[in-house]
Amino acid sequence: MVLVALLWSIAGVVARQVEHAQGLELNVWRSGFNALALVLLLAWLRGPARLAAQLRAADSRLWLSGACWGVMFTGFMLALTLTTVANVLVTLAIGPLATALVARATLGHQLAPRTWVAIALAGAGIAWMYGSQIGRADAAQWLGTGVALTVPLAGAVNWTLLQRARGSAGSDFMPAVLIGALLSTLLTLPLAWPLGASGRDIAWLALLGVAQLAIPCLLAVRVARVLSAPEVALLALLEVIFGVAWAWLGAGETPSSAVLGGGLLVIAALAGHELLALRRRPAPPEHSAATGGAADTAEEGGTAGEGGGSDAAHARVPRPRGAAELPPVAGSGPLV
């Protein structure tokens, strides 16, 4: 998920390199290249026939997830044309809180206290980083911030939907990213016509479509199989920190002391959350020679997205009442 946030974070600095394409045209090119890359990647991973069959058999959950991806793709890029990168990024900071509330309301999650503390500290850090910029925002910037608000709200619904479907039949949501890219492209193309991007602009936007959207979004769907929805949203906050670094290195924007201080607070909140998760994770039981074969058989029948254990094994161990523990990143297995 850290790699996902790193790739997502290049959107702002790369978009600022575009010279001729404006407004929704930025989204058309970026989402269009995203869709093209996803067709190639998913066809390679699954085969063209299976991908076509999955799209034809898409149920309401897949379409809802695709719609969420479409809102996230379009809202983020449109917001960048209306306000500053900093204002867009600070708006994304509500993502963990929104996701935690949606997951609590729809899944009945009782979040661990450490998760709430980490969310609060990370939000405070990002508010510290960009509070001065938001205070000086004009009407257009506030409109951009409002558009940006659709991104964490759609993300909260999406991450919760992915977690609710985890382990169930038809829980492969990677094609939903493709559906979102197609919706984002086709719905904004008429509004952006005629297109005026130069060859250089198209190259930059192709980079965004492939490296900033297609690859990390597929990885994010895979990560969502093993991490809880609030934890995915919490780790995604690293995009803000990385975004500041890209602006510093790529656009010559030296971060202020508030940016550095707030960034350190965010990193400390994330690191502390993960360290506590690792410490509280129960140690794997030791198998005796008499029971080892049966345990191995049970593990082979388990769900891969649950860290390798079997459903039966999880059913035999009662969960303590109270706050649910979030699975740590370590040991979650390969992303693809």
CSV table of N, CA and C in Angstrom, one decimal, residues 86-194:
chain,number,residue,atom,x,y,z
A,86,ALA,N,-2.2,21.4,-3.0
A,86,ALA,CA,-2.3,21.3,-1.5
A,86,ALA,C,-3.7,21.2,-1.0
A,87,ASN,N,-4.6,22.1,-1.6
A,87,ASN,CA,-6.0,22.0,-1.2
A,87,ASN,C,-6.6,20.7,-1.5
A,88,VAL,N,-6.3,20.1,-2.6
A,88,VAL,CA,-6.9,18.8,-3.0
A,88,VAL,C,-6.4,17.8,-2.0
A,89,LEU,N,-5.1,17.8,-1.7
A,89,LEU,CA,-4.5,16.8,-0.9
A,89,LEU,C,-5.0,16.8,0.6
A,90,VAL,N,-5.2,18.0,1.1
A,90,VAL,CA,-5.7,18.2,2.4
A,90,VAL,C,-7.1,17.7,2.5
A,91,THR,N,-7.9,17.8,1.4
A,91,THR,CA,-9.3,17.3,1.5
A,91,THR,C,-9.3,15.8,1.5
A,92,LEU,N,-8.3,15.2,0.9
A,92,LEU,CA,-8.2,13.7,1.0
A,92,LEU,C,-8.0,13.2,2.4
A,93,ALA,N,-7.5,14.1,3.3
A,93,ALA,CA,-7.2,13.6,4.6
A,93,ALA,C,-8.4,13.1,5.4
A,94,ILE,N,-9.6,13.5,5.0
A,94,ILE,CA,-10.8,13.0,5.7
A,94,ILE,C,-11.1,11.5,5.3
A,95,GLY,N,-10.3,11.0,4.4
A,95,GLY,CA,-10.6,9.6,3.9
A,95,GLY,C,-10.7,8.6,5.0
A,96,PRO,N,-9.7,8.5,5.9
A,96,PRO,CA,-9.7,7.5,6.9
A,96,PRO,C,-10.9,7.6,7.8
A,97,LEU,N,-11.3,8.8,8.2
A,97,LEU,CA,-12.4,9.0,9.1
A,97,LEU,C,-13.7,8.6,8.4
A,98,ALA,N,-13.8,9.1,7.1
A,98,ALA,CA,-15.0,8.7,6.3
A,98,ALA,C,-15.2,7.2,6.2
A,99,THR,N,-14.0,6.6,5.9
A,99,THR,CA,-14.0,5.1,5.7
A,99,THR,C,-14.4,4.4,7.0
A,100,ALA,N,-13.8,4.9,8.1
A,100,ALA,CA,-14.1,4.2,9.4
A,100,ALA,C,-15.6,4.4,9.7
A,101,LEU,N,-16.2,5.5,9.5
A,101,LEU,CA,-17.6,5.7,9.8
A,101,LEU,C,-18.5,4.9,8.9
A,102,VAL,N,-18.1,4.8,7.6
A,102,VAL,CA,-18.9,4.0,6.7
A,102,VAL,C,-18.8,2.5,7.0
A,103,ALA,N,-17.6,2.1,7.3
A,103,ALA,CA,-17.4,0.7,7.7
A,103,ALA,C,-18.1,0.4,9.0
A,104,ARG,N,-18.1,1.3,9.9
A,104,ARG,CA,-18.8,1.1,11.2
A,104,ARG,C,-20.4,1.0,11.0
A,105,ALA,N,-20.9,1.9,10.1
A,105,ALA,CA,-22.3,1.9,9.9
A,105,ALA,C,-22.8,0.7,9.1
A,106,THR,N,-22.0,0.2,8.1
A,106,THR,CA,-22.5,-0.8,7.2
A,106,THR,C,-22.0,-2.2,7.6
A,107,LEU,N,-20.8,-2.3,8.2
A,107,LEU,CA,-20.2,-3.6,8.6
A,107,LEU,C,-20.3,-3.9,10.1
A,108,GLY,N,-20.6,-2.9,10.9
A,108,GLY,CA,-20.7,-3.0,12.3
A,108,GLY,C,-19.3,-3.1,12.9
A,109,HIS,N,-18.3,-2.6,12.3
A,109,HIS,CA,-16.9,-2.6,12.8
A,109,HIS,C,-16.8,-1.8,14.1
A,110,GLN,N,-16.2,-2.5,15.1
A,110,GLN,CA,-15.8,-1.7,16.3
A,110,GLN,C,-14.3,-1.5,16.2
A,111,LEU,N,-13.9,-0.4,15.8
A,111,LEU,CA,-12.5,-0.1,15.5
A,111,LEU,C,-11.7,-0.1,16.8
A,112,ALA,N,-10.4,-0.6,16.7
A,112,ALA,CA,-9.5,-0.5,17.8
A,112,ALA,C,-9.2,0.9,18.2
A,113,PRO,N,-9.0,1.2,19.5
A,113,PRO,CA,-8.6,2.6,19.8
A,113,PRO,C,-7.4,3.1,19.1
A,114,ARG,N,-6.4,2.2,18.8
A,114,ARG,CA,-5.2,2.7,18.2
A,114,ARG,C,-5.5,3.2,16.8
A,115,THR,N,-6.5,2.7,16.1
A,115,THR,CA,-6.9,3.1,14.8
A,115,THR,C,-7.5,4.5,14.9
A,116,TRP,N,-8.4,4.8,15.8
A,116,TRP,CA,-9.0,6.1,16.0
A,116,TRP,C,-7.9,7.1,16.3
A,117,VAL,N,-6.9,6.7,17.2
A,117,VAL,CA,-5.9,7.7,17.5
A,117,VAL,C,-5.0,8.0,16.3
A,118,ALA,N,-4.7,7.0,15.5
A,118,ALA,CA,-3.9,7.2,14.3
A,118,ALA,C,-4.6,8.1,13.3
A,119,ILE,N,-5.9,7.9,13.1
A,119,ILE,CA,-6.7,8.7,12.2
A,119,ILE,C,-6.7,10.2,12.7
A,120,ALA,N,-6.9,10.4,14.0
A,120,ALA,CA,-6.9,11.7,14.5
A,120,ALA,C,-5.5,12.4,14.4
A,121,LEU,N,-4.5,11.7,14.7
A,121,LEU,CA,-3.1,12.3,14.6
A,121,LEU,C,-2.8,12.6,13.1
A,122,ALA,N,-3.1,11.7,12.2
A,122,ALA,CA,-2.8,11.9,10.8
A,122,ALA,C,-3.6,13.1,10.3
A,123,GLY,N,-4.9,13.2,10.6
A,123,GLY,CA,-5.7,14.3,10.2
A,123,GLY,C,-5.1,15.6,10.7
A,124,ALA,N,-4.7,15.6,12.0
A,124,ALA,CA,-4.1,16.8,12.6
A,124,ALA,C,-2.8,17.2,11.9
A,125,GLY,N,-2.0,16.2,11.5
A,125,GLY,CA,-0.8,16.5,10.8
A,125,GLY,C,-1.0,17.1,9.5
A,126,ILE,N,-2.0,16.6,8.7
A,126,ILE,CA,-2.3,17.2,7.4
A,126,ILE,C,-2.9,18.6,7.5
A,127,ALA,N,-3.8,18.8,8.5
A,127,ALA,CA,-4.4,20.1,8.7
A,127,ALA,C,-3.3,21.1,9.1
A,128,TRP,N,-2.3,20.7,9.9
A,128,TRP,CA,-1.2,21.5,10.2
A,128,TRP,C,-0.4,21.9,8.9
A,129,MET,N,-0.2,20.9,8.1
A,129,MET,CA,0.6,21.1,6.9
A,129,MET,C,0.0,22.1,5.9
A,130,TYR,N,-1.3,22.1,5.8
A,130,TYR,CA,-1.9,22.9,4.7
A,130,TYR,C,-3.0,23.9,5.2
A,131,GLY,N,-3.0,24.1,6.6
A,131,GLY,CA,-4.0,25.0,7.1
A,131,GLY,C,-3.9,26.4,6.6
A,132,SER,N,-2.7,26.9,6.5
A,132,SER,CA,-2.5,28.3,6.0
A,132,SER,C,-3.0,28.5,4.6
A,133,GLN,N,-2.8,27.5,3.7
A,133,GLN,CA,-3.2,27.6,2.3
A,133,GLN,C,-4.7,27.6,2.2
A,134,ILE,N,-5.4,26.8,3.0
A,134,ILE,CA,-6.8,26.7,2.9
A,134,ILE,C,-7.4,28.0,3.4
A,135,GLY,N,-6.8,28.6,4.4
A,135,GLY,CA,-7.3,29.9,4.9
A,135,GLY,C,-7.3,31.0,4.0
A,136,ARG,N,-6.5,31.0,2.9
A,136,ARG,CA,-6.4,32.0,2.0
A,136,ARG,C,-7.1,31.7,0.7
A,137,ALA,N,-7.9,30.6,0.7
A,137,ALA,CA,-8.5,30.2,-0.6
A,137,ALA,C,-9.7,31.1,-1.0
A,138,ASP,N,-9.8,31.4,-2.3
A,138,ASP,CA,-10.9,32.2,-2.8
A,138,ASP,C,-12.1,31.3,-3.2
A,139,ALA,N,-13.1,31.8,-3.9
A,139,ALA,CA,-14.3,31.1,-4.2
A,139,ALA,C,-14.0,29.9,-5.1
A,140,ALA,N,-13.1,30.1,-6.1
A,140,ALA,CA,-12.8,29.0,-7.0
A,140,ALA,C,-12.1,27.9,-6.3
A,141,GLN,N,-11.2,28.2,-5.4
A,141,GLN,CA,-10.5,27.2,-4.6
A,141,GLN,C,-11.4,26.4,-3.7
A,142,TRP,N,-12.4,27.1,-3.2
A,142,TRP,CA,-13.4,26.4,-2.3
A,142,TRP,C,-14.2,25.5,-3.2
A,143,LEU,N,-14.6,25.9,-4.4
A,143,LEU,CA,-15.3,25.0,-5.3
A,143,LEU,C,-14.4,23.8,-5.6
A,144,GLY,N,-13.1,24.0,-5.9
A,144,GLY,CA,-12.3,22.9,-6.1
A,144,GLY,C,-12.2,21.9,-4.9
A,145,THR,N,-12.1,22.5,-3.8
A,145,THR,CA,-12.1,21.7,-2.5
A,145,THR,C,-13.4,20.9,-2.4
A,146,GLY,N,-14.5,21.5,-2.8
A,146,GLY,CA,-15.8,20.7,-2.7
A,146,GLY,C,-15.8,19.6,-3.7
A,147,VAL,N,-15.3,19.8,-4.9
A,147,VAL,CA,-15.2,18.7,-5.9
A,147,VAL,C,-14.2,17.6,-5.4
A,148,ALA,N,-13.1,18.0,-4.8
A,148,ALA,CA,-12.2,17.1,-4.2
A,148,ALA,C,-12.8,16.2,-3.1
A,149,LEU,N,-13.8,16.8,-2.4
A,149,LEU,CA,-14.4,16.0,-1.4
A,149,LEU,C,-15.1,14.8,-1.9
A,150,THR,N,-15.5,14.7,-3.2
A,150,THR,CA,-16.1,13.5,-3.7
A,150,THR,C,-15.1,12.3,-3.7
A,151,VAL,N,-13.8,12.6,-3.7
A,151,VAL,CA,-12.8,11.5,-3.8
A,151,VAL,C,-12.8,10.7,-2.5
A,152,PRO,N,-12.6,11.3,-1.4
A,152,PRO,CA,-12.6,10.4,-0.2
A,152,PRO,C,-13.9,9.8,0.2
A,153,LEU,N,-15.0,10.5,-0.2
A,153,LEU,CA,-16.4,9.9,0.1
A,153,LEU,C,-16.6,8.7,-0.8
A,154,ALA,N,-16.3,8.8,-2.1
A,154,ALA,CA,-16.4,7.6,-3.0
A,154,ALA,C,-15.4,6.6,-2.6
A,155,GLY,N,-14.2,6.9,-2.1
A,155,GLY,CA,-13.3,6.0,-1.7
A,155,GLY,C,-13.7,5.2,-0.4
A,156,ALA,N,-14.4,5.9,0.5
A,156,ALA,CA,-14.9,5.3,1.7
A,156,ALA,C,-15.9,4.2,1.3
A,157,VAL,N,-16.8,4.5,0.4
A,157,VAL,CA,-17.8,3.5,0.0
A,157,VAL,C,-17.1,2.3,-0.7
A,158,ASN,N,-16.1,2.7,-1.5
A,158,ASN,CA,-15.4,1.6,-2.3
A,158,ASN,C,-14.7,0.7,-1.4
A,159,TRP,N,-13.8,1.2,-0.5
A,159,TRP,CA,-13.0,0.3,0.3
A,159,TRP,C,-13.9,-0.6,1.2
A,160,THR,N,-15.0,0.0,1.7
A,160,THR,CA,-15.9,-0.8,2.5
A,160,THR,C,-16.6,-1.9,1.7
A,161,LEU,N,-17.0,-1.5,0.5
A,161,LEU,CA,-17.6,-2.5,-0.4
A,161,LEU,C,-16.6,-3.7,-0.7
A,162,LEU,N,-15.4,-3.3,-0.9
A,162,LEU,CA,-14.4,-4.4,-1.2
A,162,LEU,C,-14.2,-5.3,0.0
A,163,GLN,N,-14.2,-4.7,1.2
A,163,GLN,CA,-14.0,-5.5,2.4
A,163,GLN,C,-15.2,-6.4,2.7
A,164,ARG,N,-16.4,-5.8,2.4
A,164,ARG,CA,-17.6,-6.6,2.7
A,164,ARG,C,-17.7,-7.8,1.8
A,165,ALA,N,-17.2,-7.7,0.6
A,165,ALA,CA,-17.2,-8.8,-0.4
A,165,ALA,C,-16.0,-9.7,-0.3
A,166,ARG,N,-15.1,-9.4,0.6
A,166,ARG,CA,-13.9,-10.2,0.7
A,166,ARG,C,-14.2,-11.7,1.1
A,167,GLY,N,-13.7,-12.6,0.3
A,167,GLY,CA,-13.9,-14.0,0.6
A,167,GLY,C,-15.2,-14.6,0.1
A,168,SER,N,-16.1,-13.8,-0.4
A,168,SER,CA,-17.3,-14.3,-1.0
A,168,SER,C,-17.2,-14.6,-2.4
A,169,ALA,N,-18.2,-15.3,-3.0
A,169,ALA,CA,-18.2,-15.7,-4.4
A,169,ALA,C,-18.2,-14.4,-5.2
A,170,GLY,N,-17.5,-14.4,-6.3
A,170,GLY,CA,-17.5,-13.2,-7.2
A,170,GLY,C,-16.8,-12.0,-6.5
A,171,SER,N,-15.8,-12.2,-5.7
A,171,SER,CA,-15.1,-11.1,-5.0
A,171,SER,C,-13.9,-10.5,-5.7
A,172,ASP,N,-13.8,-10.9,-7.0
A,172,ASP,CA,-12.7,-10.3,-7.8
A,172,ASP,C,-13.2,-8.9,-8.3
A,173,PHE,N,-12.6,-7.9,-7.7
A,173,PHE,CA,-13.1,-6.5,-8.1
A,173,PHE,C,-12.1,-5.8,-9.0
A,174,MET,N,-11.1,-6.4,-9.5
A,174,MET,CA,-10.1,-5.8,-10.4
A,174,MET,C,-10.8,-5.2,-11.6
A,175,PRO,N,-11.7,-5.9,-12.3
A,175,PRO,CA,-12.4,-5.4,-13.4
A,175,PRO,C,-13.2,-4.1,-13.1
A,176,ALA,N,-13.5,-3.9,-11.8
A,176,ALA,CA,-14.2,-2.6,-11.5
A,176,ALA,C,-13.4,-1.4,-11.8
A,177,VAL,N,-12.1,-1.5,-11.6
A,177,VAL,CA,-11.2,-0.4,-11.9
A,177,VAL,C,-11.3,0.0,-13.4
A,178,LEU,N,-11.4,-1.1,-14.3
A,178,LEU,CA,-11.6,-0.8,-15.7
A,178,LEU,C,-12.9,-0.2,-16.0
A,179,ILE,N,-14.0,-0.7,-15.3
A,179,ILE,CA,-15.3,0.0,-15.5
A,179,ILE,C,-15.3,1.4,-15.1
A,180,GLY,N,-14.6,1.7,-14.0
A,180,GLY,CA,-14.5,3.1,-13.6
A,180,GLY,C,-13.7,4.0,-14.6
A,181,ALA,N,-12.7,3.5,-15.1
A,181,ALA,CA,-11.9,4.2,-16.1
A,181,ALA,C,-12.7,4.5,-17.4
A,182,LEU,N,-13.5,3.5,-17.8
A,182,LEU,CA,-14.3,3.7,-19.0
A,182,LEU,C,-15.4,4.7,-18.7
A,183,LEU,N,-16.1,4.6,-17.6
A,183,LEU,CA,-17.1,5.6,-17.3
A,183,LEU,C,-16.5,7.0,-17.2
A,184,SER,N,-15.4,7.1,-16.5
A,184,SER,CA,-14.8,8.4,-16.4
A,184,SER,C,-14.4,9.0,-17.8
A,185,THR,N,-13.9,8.2,-18.7
A,185,THR,CA,-13.6,8.7,-20.0
A,185,THR,C,-14.8,9.0,-20.9
A,186,LEU,N,-15.7,8.1,-20.9
A,186,LEU,CA,-16.9,8.3,-21.8
A,186,LEU,C,-17.8,9.4,-21.4
A,187,LEU,N,-18.0,9.6,-20.1
A,187,LEU,CA,-18.9,10.6,-19.6
A,187,LEU,C,-18.3,12.0,-19.7
A,188,THR,N,-17.0,12.2,-19.7
A,188,THR,CA,-16.4,13.5,-19.7
A,188,THR,C,-15.9,13.9,-21.1
A,189,LEU,N,-15.8,12.9,-22.0
A,189,LEU,CA,-15.4,13.2,-23.4
A,189,LEU,C,-16.2,14.2,-24.1
A,190,PRO,N,-17.6,14.1,-24.1
A,190,PRO,CA,-18.4,15.1,-24.8
A,190,PRO,C,-18.2,16.5,-24.2
A,191,LEU,N,-18.0,16.6,-22.9
A,191,LEU,CA,-17.8,17.9,-22.3
A,191,LEU,C,-16.5,18.5,-22.6
A,192,ALA,N,-15.5,17.7,-22.9
A,192,ALA,CA,-14.1,18.2,-23.1
A,192,ALA,C,-13.9,18.5,-24.6
A,193,TRP,N,-14.8,18.1,-25.5
A,193,TRP,CA,-14.5,18.2,-26.9
A,193,TRP,C,-14.7,19.7,-27.4
A,194,PRO,N,-13.8,20.2,-28.3
A,194,PRO,CA,-12.7,19.5,-29.0
A,194,PRO,C,-11.5,19.4,-28.1
